[in-house]
Coordinates of C-alpha atoms in Angstrom, one line a residue:
X184 CA 94.4 34.4 42.5
X185 CA 93.2 37.6 40.9
X186 CA 95.0 38.3 37.7
X187 CA 94.2 41.9 37.2
X188 CA 97.5 43.6 36.8
X189 CA 98.1 47.3 37.5
X190 CA 100.8 49.7 37.1
X191 CA 102.9 50.4 40.2
X192 CA 104.5 53.5 39.0
X193 CA 101.5 55.9 39.9
X194 CA 101.0 54.2 43.2
X195 CA 104.7 54.8 44.1
X196 CA 104.6 58.4 42.7
X197 CA 101.4 59.0 45.1
X198 CA 103.5 58.0 48.0
X199 CA 106.7 59.9 46.9
X200 CA 108.7 56.9 46.7
X201 CA 111.0 56.5 43.7
X202 CA 111.5 52.8 43.6
X203 CA 111.1 49.8 45.8
X204 CA 113.8 48.2 48.2
X205 CA 115.2 44.8 48.0
X206 CA 112.8 43.6 50.8
X207 CA 109.5 45.1 49.4
X208 CA 110.3 43.5 45.8
X209 CA 110.9 40.1 47.4
X210 CA 107.8 40.2 49.5
X211 CA 105.8 41.2 46.5
X212 CA 107.1 38.5 44.3
X213 CA 106.8 35.9 47.0
X214 CA 103.1 37.0 47.9
X215 CA 102.1 36.7 44.6
X216 CA 103.3 33.2 44.5
X217 CA 103.4 31.4 47.9
X218 CA 99.9 30.9 49.8
X219 CA 101.6 31.4 53.2
X220 CA 104.4 34.1 53.9
X221 CA 106.4 35.2 56.9
X222 CA 108.1 38.4 56.7
X223 CA 110.9 39.3 59.0
X224 CA 112.3 42.9 58.6
X225 CA 113.4 45.7 60.8
X226 CA 111.2 48.8 61.7
X227 CA 111.4 51.4 59.3
X228 CA 112.1 49.2 56.3
X229 CA 108.8 49.6 54.6
X230 CA 106.9 46.3 55.5
X231 CA 103.6 48.3 55.2
X232 CA 104.1 48.7 51.5
X233 CA 105.5 45.5 51.0
X234 CA 102.4 43.7 52.0
X235 CA 99.8 46.3 50.8
X236 CA 100.9 46.3 47.2
X237 CA 100.4 42.2 46.9
X238 CA 97.0 42.7 48.8
X239 CA 96.0 45.5 46.1
X240 CA 97.1 43.1 43.4
X241 CA 94.6 40.4 44.9
X242 CA 91.8 42.5 44.9
X243 CA 89.1 42.4 42.3
X244 CA 87.3 45.4 41.4
X245 CA 84.1 43.5 40.1
X246 CA 83.4 42.0 43.3
X247 CA 81.5 44.2 45.8
X248 CA 82.1 42.2 49.2
X249 CA 85.2 42.5 51.7
X250 CA 88.2 40.6 50.2
X251 CA 91.1 41.5 52.4
X252 CA 91.6 41.6 56.2
X253 CA 94.6 43.2 57.6
X254 CA 95.1 42.9 61.6
X255 CA 97.6 45.1 63.7
X256 CA 98.4 45.4 67.2
X257 CA 97.6 49.1 68.0
X258 CA 95.0 51.4 66.6
X259 CA 97.9 53.9 65.6
X260 CA 99.5 51.1 63.5
X261 CA 96.0 50.1 61.9
X262 CA 95.4 54.1 61.1
X263 CA 99.0 54.3 59.6
X264 CA 98.3 51.2 57.3
X265 CA 95.0 52.9 56.3
X266 CA 96.8 56.1 55.4
X267 CA 99.5 54.7 53.1
X268 CA 96.8 52.5 51.4
X269 CA 94.6 55.7 50.8
X270 CA 97.8 57.7 49.6
X271 CA 98.4 55.1 46.9
X272 CA 95.2 56.5 45.1
X273 CA 93.2 53.3 44.6
X274 CA 89.4 53.2 43.9
X275 CA 88.8 50.6 46.5
X276 CA 86.9 51.4 49.7
X277 CA 88.8 50.8 52.9
X278 CA 87.5 50.9 56.1
X279 CA 89.6 51.0 59.6
X280 CA 88.0 49.6 62.8
X281 CA 89.5 49.9 66.2
X282 CA 88.5 50.5 69.6
X283 CA 88.5 54.1 71.4
X284 CA 85.8 55.7 69.3
X285 CA 82.0 55.2 68.6
X286 CA 81.4 51.6 67.0
X287 CA 78.5 53.3 65.3
X288 CA 80.6 55.2 62.9
X289 CA 82.5 52.0 61.6
X290 CA 78.8 50.1 61.5
X291 CA 77.8 52.8 58.9
X292 CA 81.2 52.5 57.2
X293 CA 80.7 48.3 56.9
X294 CA 77.1 48.7 55.4
X295 CA 78.4 49.0 52.0
X296 CA 81.2 46.4 52.4
X297 CA 84.7 48.0 51.7
X298 CA 87.0 45.8 49.6
X299 CA 89.8 46.1 52.4
X300 CA 89.3 46.1 56.3
X301 CA 92.1 47.1 58.7
X302 CA 91.7 46.8 62.3
X303 CA 92.6 45.8 65.8
X304 CA 91.7 42.2 67.1
X305 CA 89.3 43.3 69.7
X306 CA 87.1 45.5 67.6
X307 CA 87.4 43.3 64.3
X308 CA 86.1 40.4 66.8
X309 CA 83.2 42.6 67.9
X310 CA 82.3 43.3 64.6
X311 CA 82.4 40.0 63.4
X312 CA 80.3 38.8 66.3
X313 CA 77.6 41.5 65.3
X314 CA 77.6 40.4 61.9
X315 CA 78.8 43.7 60.8
X316 CA 81.6 42.4 58.8
X317 CA 80.8 39.2 56.3
X318 CA 83.7 36.9 56.5
X319 CA 82.8 34.6 53.5
X320 CA 84.2 36.6 50.9
X321 CA 87.5 37.4 52.5
X322 CA 90.5 35.3 51.0
X323 CA 93.3 37.6 52.1
X324 CA 94.7 37.8 55.7
X325 CA 97.4 40.1 56.6
X326 CA 98.8 39.9 60.4
X327 CA 101.1 43.1 60.7
X328 CA 103.2 42.7 63.9
X329 CA 101.7 39.6 64.8
X330 CA 103.9 38.8 67.7
X331 CA 103.0 42.2 69.1
X332 CA 99.4 41.2 69.3
X333 CA 100.0 37.9 71.0
X334 CA 102.3 39.7 73.6
X335 CA 99.4 42.4 74.3
X336 CA 97.0 39.3 75.0
X337 CA 95.0 39.3 71.8
X338 CA 95.2 35.3 71.0
X339 CA 91.8 34.5 72.0
X340 CA 90.5 37.3 69.5
X341 CA 92.7 36.7 66.9
X342 CA 92.0 32.8 67.1
X343 CA 88.0 33.6 66.9
X344 CA 88.9 35.9 64.0
X345 CA 90.8 33.6 61.9
X346 CA 88.4 30.8 62.8
X347 CA 85.5 32.8 61.3
X348 CA 87.7 33.3 57.7
X349 CA 86.7 30.0 56.1
X350 CA 87.9 30.9 52.5
X351 CA 91.3 32.2 53.1
X352 CA 93.7 31.3 50.2
X353 CA 96.5 33.6 51.3
X354 CA 98.1 34.6 54.7
X355 CA 100.7 37.0 55.3
X356 CA 102.3 37.5 58.7
X357 CA 105.2 40.3 59.6
X358 CA 107.4 41.0 62.4
X359 CA 110.4 43.0 63.3
X360 CA 111.6 40.0 65.5
X361 CA 112.1 36.3 64.8
X362 CA 111.6 35.1 68.4
X363 CA 107.9 34.8 68.2
X364 CA 106.4 31.1 68.0
X365 CA 103.6 30.8 65.2
X366 CA 100.4 30.1 66.9
X367 CA 98.7 26.8 66.3
X368 CA 95.5 28.5 65.3
X369 CA 96.7 30.0 62.3
X370 CA 97.1 26.5 60.6
X371 CA 100.0 27.2 58.5
X372 CA 100.9 24.1 56.5
X373 CA 104.0 25.3 54.3
X374 CA 105.0 28.9 55.1
X375 CA 107.8 30.5 53.3
X376 CA 110.0 32.9 55.3
X377 CA 111.6 36.0 54.2
X378 CA 114.3 37.1 56.6
X379 CA 115.6 40.5 56.1
X380 CA 116.1 41.3 59.7
X381 CA 119.9 42.6 60.4
X382 CA 122.1 41.7 63.2
X383 CA 121.8 44.5 65.9
X384 CA 125.6 45.4 65.6
X385 CA 125.5 45.8 61.8
X386 CA 123.0 48.9 61.5
X387 CA 124.1 50.7 64.7
X388 CA 127.7 51.1 63.3
X389 CA 126.7 54.1 61.1
X390 CA 123.2 54.9 61.9
X391 CA 122.5 54.6 65.7
X392 CA 124.5 55.5 68.4
X393 CA 124.0 54.0 71.8
X394 CA 125.1 55.8 75.0
X395 CA 124.5 56.0 78.6
X396 CA 124.1 58.8 81.3
X397 CA 125.0 58.2 85.0
X398 CA 122.3 59.5 87.4
X399 CA 123.7 60.3 90.9
X400 CA 120.7 59.0 92.8
X401 CA 117.7 56.8 92.3
X402 CA 115.5 59.9 91.4
X403 CA 116.7 60.3 87.7
X404 CA 114.4 63.2 87.0
X405 CA 117.0 65.7 87.6
X406 CA 119.3 63.9 85.1
X407 CA 116.7 63.6 82.6
X408 CA 116.0 67.5 82.8
X409 CA 119.6 68.3 82.5
X410 CA 119.7 65.8 79.5
X411 CA 116.8 67.6 77.7
X412 CA 118.6 70.8 78.3
X413 CA 121.8 69.5 76.5
X414 CA 119.5 68.1 73.7
X415 CA 117.9 71.5 73.3
X416 CA 114.9 70.8 71.4
X417 CA 115.8 68.0 68.7
X418 CA 112.7 65.6 68.4
X419 CA 112.9 63.1 71.3
X420 CA 111.2 60.0 72.8
X421 CA 111.2 59.6 76.7
X422 CA 110.2 56.0 77.4
X423 CA 108.9 54.9 80.8
X424 CA 107.6 51.5 81.6
X425 CA 104.3 52.5 83.3
X426 CA 101.3 54.9 82.6
X427 CA 101.4 56.7 85.9
X428 CA 105.3 57.2 85.4
X429 CA 104.6 58.8 82.2
X430 CA 102.3 61.6 83.1
X431 CA 104.3 61.9 86.4
X432 CA 107.5 62.3 84.4
X433 CA 105.6 64.8 82.1
X434 CA 104.1 67.1 84.7
X435 CA 107.3 67.1 86.5
X436 CA 109.5 68.4 83.2
X437 CA 106.6 70.9 82.6
X438 CA 107.0 72.1 86.0
X439 CA 110.7 72.5 85.5
X440 CA 109.9 74.7 82.2
X441 CA 110.5 71.9 79.4
X442 CA 107.0 71.8 77.3
X443 CA 106.3 68.3 76.1
X444 CA 103.2 66.0 75.3
X445 CA 102.7 62.3 76.8
X446 CA 100.9 59.4 75.3
X447 CA 99.6 56.2 76.7
X448 CA 96.9 53.4 76.0
X449 CA 94.8 54.8 78.8
X450 CA 94.0 58.2 77.3
X451 CA 91.1 59.0 75.1
X452 CA 91.4 58.4 71.2
X453 CA 91.2 62.1 70.7
X454 CA 93.8 63.0 73.3
X455 CA 96.2 60.5 71.8
X456 CA 95.9 61.5 68.4
X457 CA 96.3 65.4 69.5
X458 CA 99.6 64.4 71.4
X459 CA 101.2 62.8 68.3
X460 CA 100.4 65.3 66.2
X461 CA 101.7 68.2 68.4
X462 CA 105.0 65.8 68.3
X463 CA 104.9 65.4 64.8
X464 CA 104.3 69.1 63.8
X465 CA 106.7 70.6 66.1
X466 CA 104.4 72.0 68.8
X467 CA 106.4 69.8 71.3
X468 CA 109.9 68.3 70.6
X469 CA 109.5 65.7 73.5
X470 CA 107.1 62.8 73.7
X471 CA 106.7 61.1 77.1
X472 CA 105.6 57.6 76.5
X473 CA 105.3 53.9 77.3
X474 CA 106.3 51.0 75.1
X475 CA 102.9 51.6 73.4
X476 CA 105.0 54.0 71.1
X477 CA 107.7 51.5 70.3
X478 CA 105.9 49.7 67.4
X479 CA 103.6 51.1 64.7
X480 CA 104.4 55.0 65.0
X481 CA 106.5 56.0 61.8
X482 CA 107.3 59.5 62.4
X483 CA 110.4 60.9 60.5
X484 CA 113.5 62.9 62.0
X485 CA 113.1 61.6 65.5
X486 CA 116.9 62.2 66.9
X487 CA 117.0 60.9 70.0
X488 CA 115.7 57.8 72.1
X489 CA 115.8 58.1 75.9
X490 CA 115.2 55.1 78.0
X491 CA 114.5 56.7 81.3
X492 CA 113.2 53.5 82.5
X493 CA 115.6 50.5 81.6
X494 CA 113.7 48.4 78.8
X495 CA 112.3 45.0 80.1
X496 CA 114.0 43.0 77.5
X497 CA 116.1 43.3 74.7
X498 CA 113.3 42.9 72.0
X499 CA 111.9 46.0 74.0
X500 CA 115.1 47.7 73.4
X501 CA 115.3 47.1 70.1
X502 CA 111.9 48.3 69.1
X503 CA 112.2 51.3 71.1
X504 CA 115.2 52.1 69.4
X505 CA 113.6 51.5 66.1
X506 CA 111.6 54.7 66.4
X507 CA 114.9 56.8 65.3
X508 CA 117.8 56.1 62.8
X509 CA 114.9 54.8 60.3
X510 CA 115.6 54.6 56.5
X511 CA 119.2 55.8 56.1
X512 CA 118.6 58.6 58.9
X513 CA 120.8 59.0 62.1
X514 CA 119.9 58.7 65.8
X515 CA 121.0 58.1 69.3
X516 CA 119.7 56.0 72.2
X517 CA 120.4 57.3 75.5
X518 CA 120.1 54.7 78.8
X519 CA 119.7 56.7 81.9
X520 CA 121.1 54.7 84.7
X521 CA 120.4 55.3 88.6
X522 CA 123.2 54.5 90.9
X523 CA 121.5 51.1 92.0
X524 CA 121.3 50.0 88.3
X525 CA 123.3 48.3 86.1
X526 CA 123.6 47.9 82.6
X527 CA 121.7 45.1 80.7
X528 CA 123.9 42.5 79.7
X529 CA 122.4 42.2 76.1
X530 CA 123.9 45.6 75.4
X531 CA 127.4 45.0 74.7
X532 CA 129.8 46.7 74.3
X533 CA 129.0 49.0 77.1
X534 CA 128.1 52.5 75.8
X535 CA 129.9 55.4 76.0
X536 CA 129.3 57.7 78.8
X537 CA 127.8 61.0 78.3
X538 CA 128.9 63.7 80.6
X539 CA 126.5 66.6 81.1
X540 CA 127.3 70.1 81.6
X541 CA 127.3 71.5 85.2
X542 CA 124.7 74.2 84.4
X543 CA 121.6 73.9 82.2
X544 CA 120.0 76.3 80.1
X545 CA 116.1 75.6 79.1
X546 CA 115.7 74.5 75.4
X547 CA 114.4 77.0 73.0
X548 CA 110.6 77.2 73.1
X549 CA 108.7 75.5 70.0
X550 CA 107.9 77.9 67.3
X551 CA 104.7 76.2 66.6
X552 CA 101.1 75.7 68.2
X553 CA 98.4 73.3 67.1
X554 CA 94.8 74.6 66.5
X555 CA 91.9 72.0 67.3
X556 CA 89.5 72.3 64.5
X557 CA 85.9 70.6 65.2
X558 CA 85.4 69.3 61.8
X559 CA 86.8 66.6 59.4
X560 CA 86.5 64.2 56.5
X561 CA 82.9 63.4 57.2
X562 CA 82.1 67.0 57.3
X563 CA 83.7 67.1 53.4
X564 CA 86.7 69.1 55.1
X565 CA 90.1 68.5 53.5
X566 CA 93.7 69.9 53.8
X567 CA 93.3 72.5 51.3
X568 CA 90.1 73.7 52.8
X569 CA 91.5 74.4 56.0
X570 CA 94.9 75.9 54.5
X571 CA 92.8 78.3 52.4
X572 CA 90.6 79.2 55.7
X573 CA 93.5 80.2 57.6
X574 CA 95.1 82.1 54.8
X575 CA 92.2 83.8 53.8
X576 CA 90.2 84.7 57.2
X577 CA 93.3 84.5 59.3
X578 CA 95.7 86.4 57.0
X579 CA 98.3 83.6 57.4
X580 CA 101.3 83.4 54.7
X581 CA 102.3 79.9 53.4
X582 CA 105.4 79.9 55.7
X583 CA 102.8 80.4 58.9
X584 CA 101.0 77.2 58.4
X585 CA 102.8 73.9 59.4
X586 CA 101.4 70.2 59.1
X587 CA 97.8 69.9 58.9
X588 CA 96.1 66.7 59.9
X589 CA 92.5 65.8 59.0
X590 CA 90.7 63.2 61.0
X591 CA 87.2 61.7 60.5
X592 CA 85.4 64.2 62.7
X593 CA 88.2 66.8 63.5
X594 CA 91.5 68.2 62.4
X595 CA 94.8 69.8 63.6
X596 CA 96.7 72.4 62.2
X597 CA 100.1 73.6 63.1
X598 CA 100.4 77.6 63.1
X599 CA 103.2 79.8 64.0
X600 CA 103.2 80.6 67.6
X601 CA 103.3 84.2 67.4
X602 CA 100.5 84.3 64.9
X603 CA 97.9 82.2 67.2
X604 CA 96.4 85.0 68.9
X605 CA 95.6 87.2 66.0
X606 CA 94.6 84.2 64.0
X607 CA 91.9 83.1 66.4
X608 CA 90.7 86.8 66.6
X609 CA 90.5 87.1 62.8
X610 CA 88.4 83.9 62.3
X611 CA 86.0 84.4 65.0
X612 CA 82.5 84.3 63.5
X613 CA 83.8 83.1 60.1
X614 CA 82.5 80.0 58.4
X615 CA 84.6 77.1 57.2
X616 CA 82.8 75.4 54.1
X617 CA 79.7 77.4 55.2
X618 CA 79.6 76.0 58.7
X619 CA 80.4 77.5 62.0
X620 CA 83.2 75.4 63.3
X621 CA 84.9 75.5 66.8
X622 CA 88.6 76.3 66.2
X623 CA 90.8 76.7 69.4
X624 CA 94.3 76.0 70.8
X625 CA 94.5 72.1 71.2
X626 CA 94.6 71.0 74.7

């Protein structure tokens, strides 16, 4: 084990965190003394930081090869882990590998081996087969939400990857459920389990309310429309069970005057990132999605979870609801029941029934619009550059600019909707960091 010590205070300050919670402190202590660790904790409790700090402690700055690998079930979760690591402000190089964009980009990033690699099973396995990732020096492995990776069918890739890691001295597994069986290919000998899962009934008393809405017939869309009118623009995720239902529901809501964005695994990476950015920055307060969004998305301030389609299992129900009522915030989960549906038995006692108004008023229109900017980190563009450009050339005030997100090759910026037309006219022909860049309203 590497004994290089570091002061966590500046790292936490960079993350705007005052102190670690009980779970994080326990995980960090155990991870530095036990070779095999299983961490069970509810979503939204800070598992990412809990395993990143010991991973960082185990890295040796004198070694120039890859030392640690973190595997996540989705590209969104992988990117989120990378973002947290980068915000910590260390000097270590990190690379994120995931499907949905060009492999060549990652290959270039892997030429000079990063100390830490984060990624999804399929893309990581591909890089290892192509010898882009050298596995000999990897001594630390983290499987974040390992049960979800197994559930999504990545067992073969996970077994291949772990089979290539011959020099592991540290294995950390995390999950938000204790129902998953530990796969044999991990070859755990004497793991320590830290179980911080709280019973469903306990956290829901104060933080999560569960309610139901009854639909008059099998077509639940009119009920969903009326419910969203009642909610009136508070951040809401609507869960459907299938991709085609997501797009159909999204389109029908738009036709009725409710602006929303949709999100599922069949979309191109840029489309997915645009949808999430619009939801985070307030361009849309409604996200219609599959269960892909039930894990890994850490978006603060989500007030409502609507189960438009009933969850397939209690586990799915729990993880959907985990997107709200996070870290001492309050939230409400609402199940819509058609006339031929019954409440799942695991939801007990039966939730309070919400009665919707007989007449509906469309929600207020969002005040933000998202601009797409065809330049990002690889073009040496950062948030300060974008804010300065929009302020100087677009004549925007500080309050006119909302959330700015910079990706590798493009960026998104929220701008007050009333100012967008004028801004686009003013910046026409202007250069961002001495280069002409396409800037338009994000599709």
